[in-house]
Amino acid sequence: MADATEAALLEKASRYAFRARMDKKVATGPVFASARDSTVTDVTGREFLDFNSGQMCSALGHNHPTVVAAIREACDTMLHAHSSHYNVREIELASRLGALVPAPLQKSLFGESGSDANEMAMMIARKFTGGHEIASPHISFHGLSDATRAVTFAGWHAGHGQLPGGTTAMVAPYCYRCPLAQTFPQCDYACLTTSFALLDAQSTGRPAAVITEPLFSAGGVVEPPPGWLKRLHEFCQARGMLLIVDEEQTGLGKLGDLFGFAAEGVVPDIITVAKHFGGGVGISAVITSAAIEEKVVAEGYAATHSHSNDPLICAAGIASLDVIEQEDIPAKARRIGTQMHERLQALMQRYDMIGDIRGRGQLIGVELVRDRNSREPATEEGRAIGRFCFEAGLIFSLRRDGSVLRFVPPATTTPAQIDWAMDRLGEALEAASTGKRA
Ligand SMILES: Cc1ncc(COP(=O)(O)O)c(C=O)c1O
């Protein structure tokens, strides 16, 4: 009976659901029906351990009771509000965020997705500087709207024709595969000196900003070397460019710190948050200083959308900040990261297909190679490992054509669940290695 329900739903999906999805272009199961903590359940009753946290937005745990209660309360009070007038929840959320970020960051503007927050951040930088040139590292992901796709260099450009102008790729600090064949720290950040030499050469004299993730998630869970963000900030300051740090994947505790930039001792000019900021509901924020806000508003900047400051999504944002503070999500993230790294290191001893293990807290990546010397990406092997684990009931995502396994376990994940997941990964590596051991 249950299967018939799934078959009927998939038949409808194949007729009516537009398939512009990132990782799947066919209408096949599972069809999800419910979720709690780290587990998602499909319409047949089958459970999966979700090491992707949905689309990384349930990193506090699926259907967290604090978030659910806040949404229920909003249903009894006010769901939607006029976006030019203030409402109670929006003011409360902006105040909470303002108290959380380092000075001079202070003022928040809300959106509904990561892409629109990054678009607003870029518009603010252009309005503030009077420039239009925006650069981003070549493995970055900032969204798939037209404006953010133009600074998303990790892929998804094919067939889109001319992208909006004024955007340029920089050489990313991907040390495991340095495009400049350098080694850190002897390179002295050659990726930055090279990138800025090119940016300066192309500039029409109107630079506006660099937008970057502090740790590149969709580009392959790539961590810049220590000091990179600080040096990048200096390069920007020397040119009057603003530094926008996209913390949508990395912020609000997921890496074991409140923000990814914290470890670098840098305060960006603008940051954006999204994903688990809404605890599973679509809300994002751009946060900047009062001085930047003052100037761009004086110059007529307006950016509200129909649902930007809605009490419903702001209530979810407040609840997620409550969870982050009360449950000490950074500490939970560190505990998850430590156990994941220990288990992955043990697998790396056994399987030479594991070339590199990266990431921090709840955001962890494993880069697979056919040979540790040549570092040829093990793309097909990675896809086979992804399928094996999925069939065993473990969800995670594949990046870099399958050669990077990306894990984002929700903060609710127990040590036993991590052990179970890593046991399945071990079996998948054994099946894919065909006898090739470290
Ligand atoms: C770092 C980063 N920025 C922006 C986005 C885009 O967010 P959204 O899909 O909510 O528009 C994502 C989505 O994965 C992301 O990882």
XYZ file of C-alpha atoms and ligand atoms in Angstrom:
454
model
C 0.000 0.000 0.000
C 2.714 2.406 1.074
C 4.666 1.692 -2.125
C 1.580 2.467 -4.174
C 1.398 5.827 -2.435
C 5.037 6.500 -3.323
C 4.477 5.364 -6.911
C 1.430 7.627 -7.218
C 3.319 10.599 -5.798
C 6.247 10.020 -8.129
C 3.924 9.740 -11.090
C 2.498 13.162 -10.156
C 6.007 14.500 -9.564
C 7.122 13.412 -13.017
C 4.119 15.224 -14.527
C 4.043 18.399 -12.482
C 7.247 19.025 -10.520
C 9.872 21.117 -12.355
C 13.218 19.330 -12.066
C 15.642 22.250 -11.825
C 17.327 20.481 -8.914
C 20.995 20.567 -8.230
C 21.821 16.884 -7.779
C 18.899 14.953 -9.232
C 17.123 15.231 -12.570
C 14.795 12.204 -12.400
C 11.549 11.642 -10.501
C 12.608 8.727 -8.275
C 12.149 8.000 -4.562
C 12.454 8.512 -1.712
C 9.624 10.948 -1.139
C 10.052 12.437 2.317
C 7.130 12.873 4.654
C 8.456 13.707 8.114
C 11.619 14.528 10.033
C 12.878 14.773 13.599
C 16.336 15.510 14.974
C 18.837 13.773 12.654
C 16.384 11.424 10.956
C 14.126 11.889 7.939
C 11.362 9.427 7.040
C 9.876 8.744 3.624
C 6.286 7.897 2.685
C 7.008 4.168 2.917
C 8.140 4.595 6.534
C 11.818 4.120 5.715
C 14.182 6.148 7.882
C 17.399 7.817 6.729
C 20.129 9.371 8.822
C 20.421 12.861 7.382
C 24.069 13.946 7.248
C 23.101 16.759 4.883
C 20.800 18.485 7.420
C 18.151 18.769 4.700
C 19.635 21.429 2.461
C 21.994 22.277 5.375
C 19.122 24.302 6.916
C 18.261 21.811 9.676
C 21.721 21.863 11.232
C 20.121 22.475 14.652
C 18.116 19.271 14.159
C 14.961 18.714 12.123
C 11.778 20.228 13.583
C 13.521 21.519 16.673
C 10.814 21.892 19.357
C 11.897 25.471 20.221
C 11.542 26.520 16.569
C 8.244 24.668 16.183
C 6.835 26.359 19.325
C 7.871 29.804 18.044
C 6.180 29.153 14.703
C 2.989 28.017 16.512
C 3.053 31.220 18.546
C 3.404 33.305 15.386
C 0.334 31.511 14.011
C -1.622 32.784 17.014
C -0.326 36.352 16.765
C 0.860 37.624 13.372
C 2.204 35.797 10.333
C 2.820 38.593 7.865
C 3.425 42.325 8.179
C 3.768 45.411 5.988
C 7.451 45.421 5.096
C 7.886 49.184 5.418
C 6.462 49.278 8.966
C 8.257 47.753 11.921
C 6.938 44.713 13.769
C 7.827 43.356 17.211
C 9.534 40.142 16.092
C 11.676 41.842 13.463
C 13.004 44.387 15.968
C 13.691 41.635 18.502
C 15.585 39.544 15.940
C 17.651 42.499 14.670
C 18.575 43.384 18.274
C 19.583 39.796 19.041
C 21.777 39.613 15.931
C 23.264 43.034 16.636
C 24.344 41.836 20.087
C 25.874 38.657 18.651
C 28.163 40.149 15.985
C 31.414 42.047 16.680
C 31.428 45.864 16.432
C 31.055 47.804 14.244
C 28.650 45.239 12.699
C 25.244 46.119 14.076
C 22.407 46.585 11.574
C 20.430 43.721 10.028
C 18.332 43.586 6.898
C 16.283 40.425 6.388
C 15.651 38.339 3.293
C 14.184 34.938 2.569
C 17.073 33.017 1.017
C 20.827 32.925 0.982
C 20.867 34.253 -2.564
C 18.808 37.329 -1.846
C 20.936 38.189 1.224
C 24.097 37.989 -0.915
C 22.446 40.055 -3.647
C 21.566 42.707 -1.084
C 25.118 42.622 0.311
C 26.537 43.205 -3.179
C 24.062 46.019 -3.861
C 25.004 47.662 -0.547
C 28.723 47.401 -1.398
C 28.130 48.943 -4.836
C 26.000 51.741 -3.444
C 28.474 52.444 -0.611
C 31.625 52.485 -2.721
C 30.148 53.850 -5.944
C 31.983 51.016 -7.696
C 30.637 47.930 -9.425
C 33.506 45.416 -9.624
C 33.029 42.383 -7.385
C 35.388 39.432 -7.151
C 35.050 36.017 -5.571
C 37.319 32.940 -5.330
C 36.996 30.402 -8.133
C 35.443 27.652 -5.974
C 32.851 29.885 -4.327
C 29.098 29.382 -4.068
C 26.882 32.345 -3.274
C 23.552 31.326 -4.798
C 21.824 30.656 -8.092
C 19.896 33.867 -8.684
C 21.190 35.786 -11.695
C 23.274 38.203 -9.612
C 24.708 35.564 -7.264
C 25.316 32.991 -9.998
C 27.682 35.613 -11.421
C 29.863 35.218 -8.295
C 29.262 31.466 -7.919
C 32.375 30.081 -9.566
C 32.106 26.494 -8.287
C 29.925 25.709 -11.345
C 26.348 26.036 -12.599
C 27.180 28.574 -15.335
C 26.795 26.348 -18.403
C 24.057 27.426 -20.780
C 23.287 30.655 -18.953
C 24.660 32.949 -21.617
C 26.065 36.311 -20.619
C 26.267 36.757 -16.847
C 25.674 40.186 -15.303
C 28.863 42.233 -15.741
C 31.383 43.483 -13.218
C 32.193 40.160 -11.581
C 35.517 38.318 -11.667
C 36.939 35.075 -10.310
C 40.004 35.083 -8.075
C 42.361 32.164 -7.472
C 40.939 30.348 -4.448
C 43.174 29.152 -1.585
C 42.636 25.478 -2.462
C 45.939 24.264 -1.047
C 45.366 20.556 -1.769
C 45.096 21.454 -5.480
C 46.826 24.810 -5.683
C 46.214 26.151 -9.220
C 49.570 27.941 -8.940
C 51.410 24.762 -7.871
C 52.563 26.430 -4.664
C 52.881 25.151 -1.117
C 51.766 26.991 1.990
C 53.356 28.830 3.825
C 56.295 29.261 1.380
C 53.797 30.618 -1.192
C 53.149 33.698 0.975
C 49.548 33.740 -0.316
C 50.509 33.745 -4.004
C 46.802 33.144 -4.769
C 46.039 36.608 -3.391
C 48.963 38.456 -4.981
C 48.188 36.861 -8.354
C 44.447 37.517 -8.069
C 44.858 41.167 -7.146
C 47.418 41.729 -9.900
C 44.761 40.459 -12.336
C 41.931 42.406 -10.697
C 43.980 45.603 -10.795
C 44.848 45.009 -14.446
C 41.175 44.531 -15.363
C 39.797 47.297 -13.157
C 38.045 50.297 -14.644
C 38.882 52.092 -11.424
C 35.544 51.194 -9.811
C 36.167 48.286 -7.422
C 33.367 47.554 -4.929
C 33.913 44.333 -2.991
C 35.205 40.824 -2.593
C 32.633 38.270 -1.505
C 33.917 35.039 -0.013
C 32.975 32.113 2.171
C 35.348 31.672 5.128
C 35.428 27.937 4.291
C 34.288 26.929 0.816
C 31.460 24.447 1.227
C 29.970 23.688 -2.206
C 33.408 24.087 -3.797
C 34.580 20.986 -1.886
C 34.753 21.860 1.840
C 37.995 23.728 1.259
C 39.605 25.523 4.196
C 41.814 28.519 3.413
C 45.184 28.446 5.171
C 45.547 30.495 8.376
C 45.938 34.200 7.746
C 44.327 34.110 4.281
C 41.190 36.028 5.241
C 43.216 38.653 7.122
C 45.505 39.165 4.126
C 42.477 39.315 1.812
C 40.998 42.016 4.047
C 44.211 44.038 3.759
C 44.193 43.742 -0.045
C 40.571 44.972 -0.064
C 41.225 47.866 2.303
C 44.131 49.040 0.153
C 41.695 49.435 -2.764
C 38.660 50.788 -0.904
C 36.829 47.494 -1.532
C 34.449 46.093 1.072
C 34.906 42.559 2.367
C 31.651 40.586 2.338
C 31.861 37.287 4.213
C 29.122 34.830 3.277
C 28.510 32.932 6.532
C 25.362 31.242 5.259
C 26.875 27.760 5.468
C 29.479 28.368 8.105
C 27.962 30.824 10.574
C 25.983 30.597 13.794
C 27.946 27.827 15.413
C 28.265 25.203 12.689
C 32.072 25.300 12.547
C 32.484 25.274 16.340
C 32.767 29.070 16.529
C 29.905 31.509 16.235
C 31.284 32.652 12.861
C 33.892 31.332 10.434
C 35.731 34.652 10.357
C 36.172 34.633 14.166
C 39.209 32.334 14.066
C 40.945 34.788 11.711
C 40.599 37.894 13.889
C 38.972 39.797 11.010
C 35.778 41.840 11.159
C 34.284 41.990 7.666
C 32.363 45.043 6.413
C 29.280 42.974 5.653
C 28.259 39.433 6.572
C 25.331 37.314 5.454
C 23.617 34.480 7.338
C 20.935 32.041 6.138
C 20.405 28.249 6.162
C 19.955 27.108 9.817
C 19.414 30.733 10.861
C 15.736 29.939 10.218
C 15.836 26.548 11.949
C 14.325 25.055 8.772
C 12.307 28.091 7.668
C 13.460 30.478 4.916
C 15.045 33.590 6.407
C 18.390 35.258 5.772
C 20.104 38.433 6.957
C 22.669 40.948 5.789
C 24.499 42.533 8.715
C 26.651 45.649 8.397
C 27.777 48.729 10.307
C 25.650 51.761 11.121
C 27.982 53.906 8.987
C 27.455 51.778 5.871
C 23.694 51.605 6.497
C 23.537 55.386 6.972
C 25.253 56.159 3.675
C 23.363 53.695 1.472
C 19.964 54.616 2.920
C 20.765 58.317 2.400
C 21.435 57.427 -1.236
C 18.015 55.831 -1.623
C 18.789 52.141 -1.146
C 15.575 50.096 -0.719
C 15.536 46.310 -0.664
C 12.525 44.904 1.096
C 10.704 41.932 -0.422
C 7.072 41.040 0.295
C 8.000 38.689 3.141
C 11.349 40.131 4.267
C 10.469 41.093 7.852
C 7.538 38.772 8.437
C 6.880 37.955 12.105
C 6.632 34.247 11.175
C 10.161 33.905 9.815
C 11.615 36.336 12.367
C 10.082 34.223 15.160
C 11.876 31.191 13.712
C 15.121 33.228 13.579
C 14.770 34.254 17.238
C 14.085 30.646 18.221
C 17.153 29.411 16.344
C 19.320 31.978 18.171
C 17.777 30.746 21.454
C 18.790 27.181 20.550
C 22.295 28.234 19.484
C 22.869 30.048 22.783
C 21.019 27.800 25.237
C 22.281 24.507 23.830
C 25.776 25.822 23.079
C 25.650 24.713 19.444
C 29.331 25.639 18.843
C 30.320 23.102 21.560
C 28.027 20.447 20.050
C 29.541 21.145 16.625
C 33.054 20.697 18.015
C 32.087 17.385 19.632
C 30.642 16.127 16.321
C 33.674 17.345 14.376
C 36.118 15.641 16.738
C 34.386 12.269 16.495
C 33.954 12.522 12.722
C 37.620 13.389 12.249
C 38.749 10.508 14.489
C 36.666 7.984 12.565
C 37.692 9.422 9.173
C 41.377 9.410 10.105
C 41.062 5.708 10.940
C 39.446 5.079 7.538
C 42.233 7.073 5.868
C 44.802 4.702 7.416
C 42.972 1.818 5.800
C 41.893 3.198 2.413
C 44.328 5.088 0.214
C 41.377 6.447 -1.741
C 41.006 9.063 0.990
C 43.348 11.824 -0.110
C 42.359 14.603 2.274
C 40.038 15.198 5.224
C 38.918 18.763 5.769
C 36.464 20.943 7.605
C 35.525 21.799 11.137
C 32.589 21.182 13.463
C 29.499 20.074 11.594
C 30.927 20.752 8.113
C 33.308 18.016 7.033
C 34.665 16.973 3.654
C 36.562 13.953 2.399
C 38.397 14.261 -0.905
C 38.783 10.965 -2.771
C 41.670 10.289 -5.145
C 42.682 7.393 -7.391
C 46.272 7.791 -6.294
C 47.664 9.810 -3.406
C 50.641 10.998 -5.477
C 48.883 12.036 -8.677
C 45.758 13.128 -6.733
C 43.578 12.160 -9.699
C 40.007 12.817 -8.464
C 38.061 9.593 -7.763
C 34.774 10.910 -9.153
C 33.071 7.653 -10.204
C 34.230 5.956 -7.012
C 32.783 8.829 -4.983
C 29.457 8.544 -6.770
C 29.415 4.773 -6.116
C 30.158 5.425 -2.414
C 27.338 7.994 -2.283
C 24.891 5.476 -3.812
C 26.019 2.672 -1.489
C 25.526 4.799 1.619
C 22.214 6.190 0.403
C 20.902 2.676 -0.150
C 22.072 1.794 3.361
C 20.082 4.755 4.736
C 22.741 7.473 5.060
C 22.313 10.815 3.284
C 25.171 13.194 2.502
C 26.143 15.195 -0.569
C 28.789 14.845 -3.243
C 30.741 17.793 -4.558
C 33.450 18.272 -7.205
C 31.759 15.762 -9.566
C 31.608 13.154 -6.815
C 35.201 13.248 -5.592
C 34.354 15.122 -2.385
C 31.981 13.631 0.175
C 30.415 16.421 2.226
C 28.891 15.689 5.629
C 26.713 18.103 7.613
C 25.306 16.098 10.553
C 22.649 17.999 12.536
C 23.652 19.113 16.047
C 21.245 16.485 17.413
C 23.406 13.647 16.031
C 24.462 11.172 18.736
C 27.872 9.490 19.002
C 26.156 6.172 18.149
C 24.680 7.678 14.970
C 28.112 8.939 13.919
C 29.560 5.479 14.521
C 26.771 3.916 12.469
C 27.353 6.390 9.609
C 31.121 5.870 9.608
C 30.622 2.065 9.637
C 28.487 2.396 6.477
C 31.119 4.660 4.909
C 33.769 2.044 5.726
C 31.723 -0.634 3.959
C 31.253 1.645 0.949
C 34.997 2.377 0.780
C 35.741 -1.346 1.013
C 33.347 -2.056 -1.876
C 34.768 0.800 -3.993
C 38.423 0.116 -3.241
C 38.501 -3.345 -4.822
C 41.430 -4.362 -2.686
C 43.432 -1.120 -2.927
C 44.428 -0.368 0.645
C 46.694 2.192 2.251
C 27.707 29.719 1.069
C 26.356 29.800 0.429
N 25.892 30.984 0.037
C 24.693 31.113 -0.547
C 23.877 30.027 -0.766
C 22.565 30.187 -1.453
O 21.517 30.094 -0.541
P 20.042 29.837 -1.054
O 20.055 28.503 -1.708
O 19.228 29.865 0.197
O 19.703 30.927 -1.987
C 24.313 28.763 -0.372
C 23.483 27.577 -0.619
O 23.880 26.448 -0.484
C 25.597 28.648 0.224
O 26.083 27.454 0.570
